[in-house]
mmCIF file of C-alpha atoms in Angstrom:
data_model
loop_
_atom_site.group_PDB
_atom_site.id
_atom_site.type_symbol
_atom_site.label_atom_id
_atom_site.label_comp_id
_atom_site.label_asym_id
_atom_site.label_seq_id
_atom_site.Cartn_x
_atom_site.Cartn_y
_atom_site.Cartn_z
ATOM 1 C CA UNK A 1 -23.529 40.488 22.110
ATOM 2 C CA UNK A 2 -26.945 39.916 24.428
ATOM 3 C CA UNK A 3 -28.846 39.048 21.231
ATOM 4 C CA UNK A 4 -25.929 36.366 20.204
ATOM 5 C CA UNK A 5 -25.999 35.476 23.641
ATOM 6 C CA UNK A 6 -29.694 34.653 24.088
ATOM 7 C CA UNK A 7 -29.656 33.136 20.456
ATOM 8 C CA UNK A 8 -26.940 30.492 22.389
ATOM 9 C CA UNK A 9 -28.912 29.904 25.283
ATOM 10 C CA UNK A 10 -31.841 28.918 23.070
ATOM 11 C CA UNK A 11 -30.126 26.756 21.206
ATOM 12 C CA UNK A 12 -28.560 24.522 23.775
ATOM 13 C CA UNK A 13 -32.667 24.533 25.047
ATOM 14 C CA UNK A 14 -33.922 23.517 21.276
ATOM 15 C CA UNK A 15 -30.613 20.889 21.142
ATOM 16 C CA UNK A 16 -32.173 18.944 24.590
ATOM 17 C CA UNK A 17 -35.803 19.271 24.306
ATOM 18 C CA UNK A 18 -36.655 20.826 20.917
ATOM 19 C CA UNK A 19 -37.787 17.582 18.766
ATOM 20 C CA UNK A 20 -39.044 15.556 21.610
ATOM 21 C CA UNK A 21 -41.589 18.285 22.389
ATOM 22 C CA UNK A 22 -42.923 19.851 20.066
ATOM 23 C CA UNK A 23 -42.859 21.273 16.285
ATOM 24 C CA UNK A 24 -43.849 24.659 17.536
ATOM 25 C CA UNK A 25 -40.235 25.149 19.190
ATOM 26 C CA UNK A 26 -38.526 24.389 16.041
ATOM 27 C CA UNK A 27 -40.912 27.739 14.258
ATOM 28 C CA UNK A 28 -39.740 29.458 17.121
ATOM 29 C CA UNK A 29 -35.975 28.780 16.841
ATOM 30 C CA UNK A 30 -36.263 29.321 13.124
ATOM 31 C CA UNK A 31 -37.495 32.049 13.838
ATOM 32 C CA UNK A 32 -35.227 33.518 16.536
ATOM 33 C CA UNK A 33 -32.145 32.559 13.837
ATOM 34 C CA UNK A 34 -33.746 34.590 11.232
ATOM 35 C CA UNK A 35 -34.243 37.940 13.450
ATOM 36 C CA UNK A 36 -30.339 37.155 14.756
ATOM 37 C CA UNK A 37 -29.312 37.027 11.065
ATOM 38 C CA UNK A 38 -31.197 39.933 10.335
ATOM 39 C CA UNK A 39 -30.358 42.585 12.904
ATOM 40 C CA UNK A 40 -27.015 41.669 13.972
ATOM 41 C CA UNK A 41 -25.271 42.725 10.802
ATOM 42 C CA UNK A 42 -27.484 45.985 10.917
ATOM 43 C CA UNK A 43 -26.102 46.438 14.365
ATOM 44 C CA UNK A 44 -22.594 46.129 13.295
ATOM 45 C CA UNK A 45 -22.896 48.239 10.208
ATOM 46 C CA UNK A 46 -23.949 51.201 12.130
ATOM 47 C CA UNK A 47 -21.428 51.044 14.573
ATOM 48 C CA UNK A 48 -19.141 51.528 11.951
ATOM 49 C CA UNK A 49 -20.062 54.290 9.972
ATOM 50 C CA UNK A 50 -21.006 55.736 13.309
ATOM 51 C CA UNK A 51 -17.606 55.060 14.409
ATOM 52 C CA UNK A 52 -16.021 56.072 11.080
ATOM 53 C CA UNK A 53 -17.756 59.156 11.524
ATOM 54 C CA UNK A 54 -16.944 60.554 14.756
ATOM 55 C CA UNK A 55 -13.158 60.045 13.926
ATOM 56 C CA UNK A 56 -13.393 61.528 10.823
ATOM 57 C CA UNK A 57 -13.697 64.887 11.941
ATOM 58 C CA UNK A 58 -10.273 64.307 14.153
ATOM 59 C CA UNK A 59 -7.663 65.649 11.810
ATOM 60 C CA UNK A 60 -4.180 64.152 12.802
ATOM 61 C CA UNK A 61 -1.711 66.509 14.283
ATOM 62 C CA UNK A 62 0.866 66.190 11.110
ATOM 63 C CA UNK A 63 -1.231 66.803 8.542
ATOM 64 C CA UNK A 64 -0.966 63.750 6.635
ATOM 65 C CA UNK A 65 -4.042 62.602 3.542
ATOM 66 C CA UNK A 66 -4.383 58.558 3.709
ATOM 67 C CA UNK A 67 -2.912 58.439 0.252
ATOM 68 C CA UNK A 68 0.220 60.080 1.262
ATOM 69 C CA UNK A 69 0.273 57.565 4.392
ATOM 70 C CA UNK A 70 -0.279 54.613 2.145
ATOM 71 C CA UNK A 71 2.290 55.379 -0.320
ATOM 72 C CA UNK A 72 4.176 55.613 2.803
ATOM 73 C CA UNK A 73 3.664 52.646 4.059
ATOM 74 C CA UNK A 74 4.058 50.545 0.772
ATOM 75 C CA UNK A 75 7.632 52.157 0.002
ATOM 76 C CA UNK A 76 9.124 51.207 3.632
ATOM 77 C CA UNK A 77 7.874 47.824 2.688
ATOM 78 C CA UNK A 78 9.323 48.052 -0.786
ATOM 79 C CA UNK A 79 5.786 47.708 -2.517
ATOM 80 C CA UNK A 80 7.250 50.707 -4.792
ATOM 81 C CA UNK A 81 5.110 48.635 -7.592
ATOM 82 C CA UNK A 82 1.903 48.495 -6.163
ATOM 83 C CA UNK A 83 -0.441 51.678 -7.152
ATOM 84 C CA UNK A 84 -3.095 53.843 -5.310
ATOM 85 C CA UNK A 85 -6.197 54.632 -7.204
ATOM 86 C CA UNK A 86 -8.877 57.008 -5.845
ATOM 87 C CA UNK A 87 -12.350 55.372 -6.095
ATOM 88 C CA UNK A 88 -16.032 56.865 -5.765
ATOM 89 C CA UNK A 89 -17.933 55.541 -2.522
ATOM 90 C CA UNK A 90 -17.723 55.899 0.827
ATOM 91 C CA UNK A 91 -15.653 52.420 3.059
ATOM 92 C CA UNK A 92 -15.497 50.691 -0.561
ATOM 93 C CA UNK A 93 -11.493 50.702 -0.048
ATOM 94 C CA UNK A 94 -9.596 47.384 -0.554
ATOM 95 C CA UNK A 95 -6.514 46.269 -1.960
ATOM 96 C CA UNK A 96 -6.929 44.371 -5.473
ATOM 97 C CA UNK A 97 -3.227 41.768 -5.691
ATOM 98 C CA UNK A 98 -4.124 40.792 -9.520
ATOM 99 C CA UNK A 99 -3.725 44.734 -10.450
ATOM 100 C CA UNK A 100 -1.497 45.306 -7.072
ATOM 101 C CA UNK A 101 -3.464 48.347 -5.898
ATOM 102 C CA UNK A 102 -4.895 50.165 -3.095
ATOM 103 C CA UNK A 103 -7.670 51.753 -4.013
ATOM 104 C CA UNK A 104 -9.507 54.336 -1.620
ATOM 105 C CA UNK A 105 -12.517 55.411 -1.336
ATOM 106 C CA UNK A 106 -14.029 59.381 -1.726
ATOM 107 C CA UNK A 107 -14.345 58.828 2.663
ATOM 108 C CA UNK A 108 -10.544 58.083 3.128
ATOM 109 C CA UNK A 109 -8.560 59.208 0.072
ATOM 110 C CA UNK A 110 -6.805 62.860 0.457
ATOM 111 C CA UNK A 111 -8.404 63.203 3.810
ATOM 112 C CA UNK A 112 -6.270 63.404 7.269
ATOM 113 C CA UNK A 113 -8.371 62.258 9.370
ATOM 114 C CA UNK A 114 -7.385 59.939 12.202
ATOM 115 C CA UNK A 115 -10.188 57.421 10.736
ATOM 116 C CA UNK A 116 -9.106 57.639 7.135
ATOM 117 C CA UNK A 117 -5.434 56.860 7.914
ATOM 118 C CA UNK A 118 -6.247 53.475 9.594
ATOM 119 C CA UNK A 119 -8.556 52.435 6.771
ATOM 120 C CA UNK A 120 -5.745 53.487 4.248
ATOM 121 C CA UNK A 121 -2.808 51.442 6.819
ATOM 122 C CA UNK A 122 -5.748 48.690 6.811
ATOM 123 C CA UNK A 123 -5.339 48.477 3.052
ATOM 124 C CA UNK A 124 -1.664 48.594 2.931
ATOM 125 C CA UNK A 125 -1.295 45.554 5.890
ATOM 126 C CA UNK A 126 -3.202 43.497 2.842
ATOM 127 C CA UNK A 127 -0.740 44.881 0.213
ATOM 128 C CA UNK A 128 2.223 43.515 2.680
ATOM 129 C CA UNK A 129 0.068 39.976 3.655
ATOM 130 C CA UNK A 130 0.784 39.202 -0.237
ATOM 131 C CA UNK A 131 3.615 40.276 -0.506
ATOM 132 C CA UNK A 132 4.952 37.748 2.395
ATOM 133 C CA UNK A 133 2.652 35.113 1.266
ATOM 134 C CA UNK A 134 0.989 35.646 4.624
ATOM 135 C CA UNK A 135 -0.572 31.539 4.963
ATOM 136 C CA UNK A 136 -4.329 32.381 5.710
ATOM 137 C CA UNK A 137 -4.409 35.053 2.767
ATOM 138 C CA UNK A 138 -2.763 32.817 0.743
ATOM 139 C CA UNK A 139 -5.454 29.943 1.610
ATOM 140 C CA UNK A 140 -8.119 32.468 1.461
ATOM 141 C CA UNK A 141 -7.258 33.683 -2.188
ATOM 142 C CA UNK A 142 -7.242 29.804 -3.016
ATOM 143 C CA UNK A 143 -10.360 28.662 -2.601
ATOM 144 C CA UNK A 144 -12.193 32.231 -3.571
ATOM 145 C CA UNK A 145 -13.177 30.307 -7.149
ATOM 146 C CA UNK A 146 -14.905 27.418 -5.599
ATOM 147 C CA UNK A 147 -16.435 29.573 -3.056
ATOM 148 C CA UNK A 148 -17.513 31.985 -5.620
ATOM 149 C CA UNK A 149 -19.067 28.752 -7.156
ATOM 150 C CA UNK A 150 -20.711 27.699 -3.893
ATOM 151 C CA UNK A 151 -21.809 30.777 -2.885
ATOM 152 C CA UNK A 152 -24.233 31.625 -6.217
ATOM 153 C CA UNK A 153 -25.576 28.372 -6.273
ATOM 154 C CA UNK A 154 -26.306 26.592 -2.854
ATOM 155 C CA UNK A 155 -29.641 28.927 -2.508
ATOM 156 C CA UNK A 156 -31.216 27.301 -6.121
ATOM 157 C CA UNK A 157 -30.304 24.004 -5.085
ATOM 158 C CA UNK A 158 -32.074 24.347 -1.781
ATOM 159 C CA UNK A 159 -34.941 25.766 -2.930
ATOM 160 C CA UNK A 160 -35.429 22.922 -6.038
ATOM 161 C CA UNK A 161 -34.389 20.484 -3.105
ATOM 162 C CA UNK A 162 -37.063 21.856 -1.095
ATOM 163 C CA UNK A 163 -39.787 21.877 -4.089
ATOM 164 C CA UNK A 164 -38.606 18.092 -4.879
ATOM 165 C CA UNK A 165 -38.167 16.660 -1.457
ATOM 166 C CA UNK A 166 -40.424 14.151 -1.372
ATOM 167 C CA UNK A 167 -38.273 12.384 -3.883
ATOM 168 C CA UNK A 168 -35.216 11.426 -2.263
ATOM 169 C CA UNK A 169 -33.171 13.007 -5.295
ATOM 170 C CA UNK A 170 -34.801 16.515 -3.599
ATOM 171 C CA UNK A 171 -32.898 15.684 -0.328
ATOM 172 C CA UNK A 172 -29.783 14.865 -1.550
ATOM 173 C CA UNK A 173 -29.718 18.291 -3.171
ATOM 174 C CA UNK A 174 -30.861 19.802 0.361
ATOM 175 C CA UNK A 175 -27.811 18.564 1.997
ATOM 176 C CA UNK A 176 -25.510 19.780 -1.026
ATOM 177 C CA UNK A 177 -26.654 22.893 -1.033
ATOM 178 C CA UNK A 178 -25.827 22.867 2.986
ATOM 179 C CA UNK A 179 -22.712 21.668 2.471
ATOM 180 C CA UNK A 180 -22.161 24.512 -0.644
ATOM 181 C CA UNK A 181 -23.076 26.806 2.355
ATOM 182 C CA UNK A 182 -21.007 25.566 4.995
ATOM 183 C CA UNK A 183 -18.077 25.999 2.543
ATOM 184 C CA UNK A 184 -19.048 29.951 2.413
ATOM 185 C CA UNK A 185 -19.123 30.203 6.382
ATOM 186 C CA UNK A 186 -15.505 28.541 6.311
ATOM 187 C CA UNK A 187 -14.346 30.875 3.874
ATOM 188 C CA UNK A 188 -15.794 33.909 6.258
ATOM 189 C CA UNK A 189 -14.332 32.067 9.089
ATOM 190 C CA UNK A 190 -10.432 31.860 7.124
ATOM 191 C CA UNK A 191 -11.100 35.918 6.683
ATOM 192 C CA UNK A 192 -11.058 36.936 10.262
ATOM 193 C CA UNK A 193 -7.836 36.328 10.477
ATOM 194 C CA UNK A 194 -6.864 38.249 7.575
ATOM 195 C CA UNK A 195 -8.377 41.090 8.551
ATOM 196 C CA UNK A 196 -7.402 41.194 12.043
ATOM 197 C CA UNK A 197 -3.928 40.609 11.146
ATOM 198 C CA UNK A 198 -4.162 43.200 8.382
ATOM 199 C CA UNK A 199 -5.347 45.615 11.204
ATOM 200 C CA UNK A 200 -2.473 44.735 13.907
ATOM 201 C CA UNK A 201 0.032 45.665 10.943
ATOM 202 C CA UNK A 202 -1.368 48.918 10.699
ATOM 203 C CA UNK A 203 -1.812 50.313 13.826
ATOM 204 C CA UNK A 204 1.792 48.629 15.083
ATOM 205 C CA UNK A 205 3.136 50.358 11.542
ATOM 206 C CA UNK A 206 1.433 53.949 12.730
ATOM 207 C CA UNK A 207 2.724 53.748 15.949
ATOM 208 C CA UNK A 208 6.394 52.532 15.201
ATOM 209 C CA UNK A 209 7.072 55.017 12.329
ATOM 210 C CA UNK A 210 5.760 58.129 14.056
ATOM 211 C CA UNK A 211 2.380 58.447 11.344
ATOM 212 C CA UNK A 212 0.212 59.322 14.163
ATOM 213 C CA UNK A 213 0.947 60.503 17.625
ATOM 214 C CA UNK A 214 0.112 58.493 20.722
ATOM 215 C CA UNK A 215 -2.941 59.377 21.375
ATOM 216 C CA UNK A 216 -4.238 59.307 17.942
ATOM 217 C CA UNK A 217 -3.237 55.465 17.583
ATOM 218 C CA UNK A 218 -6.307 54.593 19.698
ATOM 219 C CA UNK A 219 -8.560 56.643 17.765
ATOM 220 C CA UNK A 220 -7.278 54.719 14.508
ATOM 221 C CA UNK A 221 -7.489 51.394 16.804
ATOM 222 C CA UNK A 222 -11.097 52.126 17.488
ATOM 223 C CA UNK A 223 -12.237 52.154 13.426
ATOM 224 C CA UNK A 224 -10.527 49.175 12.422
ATOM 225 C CA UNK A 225 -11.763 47.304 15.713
ATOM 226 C CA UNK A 226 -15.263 48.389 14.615
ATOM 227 C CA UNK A 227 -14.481 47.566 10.624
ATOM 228 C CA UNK A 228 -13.299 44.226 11.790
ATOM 229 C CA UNK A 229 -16.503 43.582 13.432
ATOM 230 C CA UNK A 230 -18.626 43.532 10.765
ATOM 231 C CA UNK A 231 -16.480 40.203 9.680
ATOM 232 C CA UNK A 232 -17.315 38.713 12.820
ATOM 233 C CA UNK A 233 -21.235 39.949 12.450
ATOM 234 C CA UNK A 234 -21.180 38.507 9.197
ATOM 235 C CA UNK A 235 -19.801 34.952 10.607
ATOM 236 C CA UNK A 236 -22.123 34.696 13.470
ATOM 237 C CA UNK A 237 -25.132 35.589 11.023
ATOM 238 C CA UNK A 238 -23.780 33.026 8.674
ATOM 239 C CA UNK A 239 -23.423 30.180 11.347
ATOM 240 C CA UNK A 240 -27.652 31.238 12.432
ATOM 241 C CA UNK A 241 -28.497 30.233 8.768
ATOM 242 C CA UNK A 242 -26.761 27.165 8.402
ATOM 243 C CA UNK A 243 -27.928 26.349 11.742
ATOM 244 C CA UNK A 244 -31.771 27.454 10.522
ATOM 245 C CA UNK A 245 -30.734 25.602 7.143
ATOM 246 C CA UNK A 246 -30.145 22.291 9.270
ATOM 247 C CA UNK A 247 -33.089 22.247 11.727
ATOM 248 C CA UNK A 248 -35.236 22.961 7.887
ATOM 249 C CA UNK A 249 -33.599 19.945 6.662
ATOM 250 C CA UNK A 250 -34.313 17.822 9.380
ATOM 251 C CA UNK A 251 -37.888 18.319 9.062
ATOM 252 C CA UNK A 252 -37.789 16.927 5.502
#
């Protein structure tokens, strides 16, 4: 938060005197977006697994696994058709709709603690978001071929923009490639409420059919929040490099 915070305050400073001054403020904003792209993911991953990790040693008090939970969970919904696989990894679970099934990971799957039930409820709230036709998933899972496209190819085009820019072919490509990237920061930006909604569902589904007791809920809260997070990490560190990509652009 204090890193995003000064990266903000900078900005608004490079916005009203950055060009008219001098080039050397431009290195150093550049630069300042590259270190804020850098580290705050980091920062977000490790709260995580730390997070993960201190709640995974919190068994909850009825003994559940997360598979159990999730099959659970899916039946009450009337998913009875949608599958749980067990998966090697550790926090590689999602929910895959074009083979409808959860599939959990060695960290969450036949374990009862507090922090592998959310993750597994996590899953399940995704299972139930496509089932409804929840509208942002629905959007999301729309444009994932064109942003699939965009995202494996805007870096090439920048780079042979960059190469060729002093034709004025090479900045046309610049500003496609941007544009291919600012596609990929909307798509990020369309998750966050997938995921937060997909959280909500679980912990409300937890609480309301008695899974975990009261003061386990919080526990279960406190994973997802931090999961979640690493969405918004991703966003922010997106938004620093098409910001970067702009001011590079501009110098062209």
């Amino acid at each position: 938060m204090y890193i995003t915070n000064f990266m903000m305050v900078a900005l608004r400073y490079y916005s009203s005197y950055g060009y008219r001054s001098s080039s050397r403020y431009s290195g150093g904003i550049e630069l300042l977006l590259l270190f804020g792209m850098l580290i705050i993911p980091i920062i977000a991953q490790i709260n995580v697994k730390s997070t993960f990790s201190k709640y995974s040693k919190v068994a909850n008090s009825r003994g559940l696994t997360a598979d159990q939970v999730a099959r659970k969970i899916l039946d009450a919904n009337g998913l009875y058709y949608v599958n749980i696989e067990h998966i090697p990894g550790k926090l590689s679970d999602h929910f895959d709709p074009k083979a409808n099934v959860v599939r959990l990971s060695d960290s969450v799957y036949g374990k009862t603690s507090v922090a592998a039930i959310g993750v597994a409820a996590h899953e399940c709230g995704h299972a139930c978001q496509h089932a409804e036709e929840y509208r942002p998933i629905v959007l999301r899972s729309a444009v994932v071929p064109a942003v699939s496209f965009c995202s494996k190819l805007w870096y090439f085009l920048f780079l042979i923009g960059i190469f060729i820019s002093s034709l004025s072919i090479g900045t046309t490509l610049i500003y496609v490639s941007i544009a291919m990237f600012a596609a990929v920061v909307l798509f990020q930006l369309i998750t966050l409420p997938v995921e937060f909604d997909a959280s909500g569902r679980a912990l409300k589904t937890l609480e309301q059919d008695s899974i975990l007791e009261s003061a386990e809920i919080p526990m279960a809260g406190k994973v997802l929040k931090a999961a979640a997070l690493t969405y918004v990490a991703s966003l922010v560190a997106s938004l620093m490099q098409l910001i970067r990509l702009v001011l590079i652009a501009r110098k062209r």
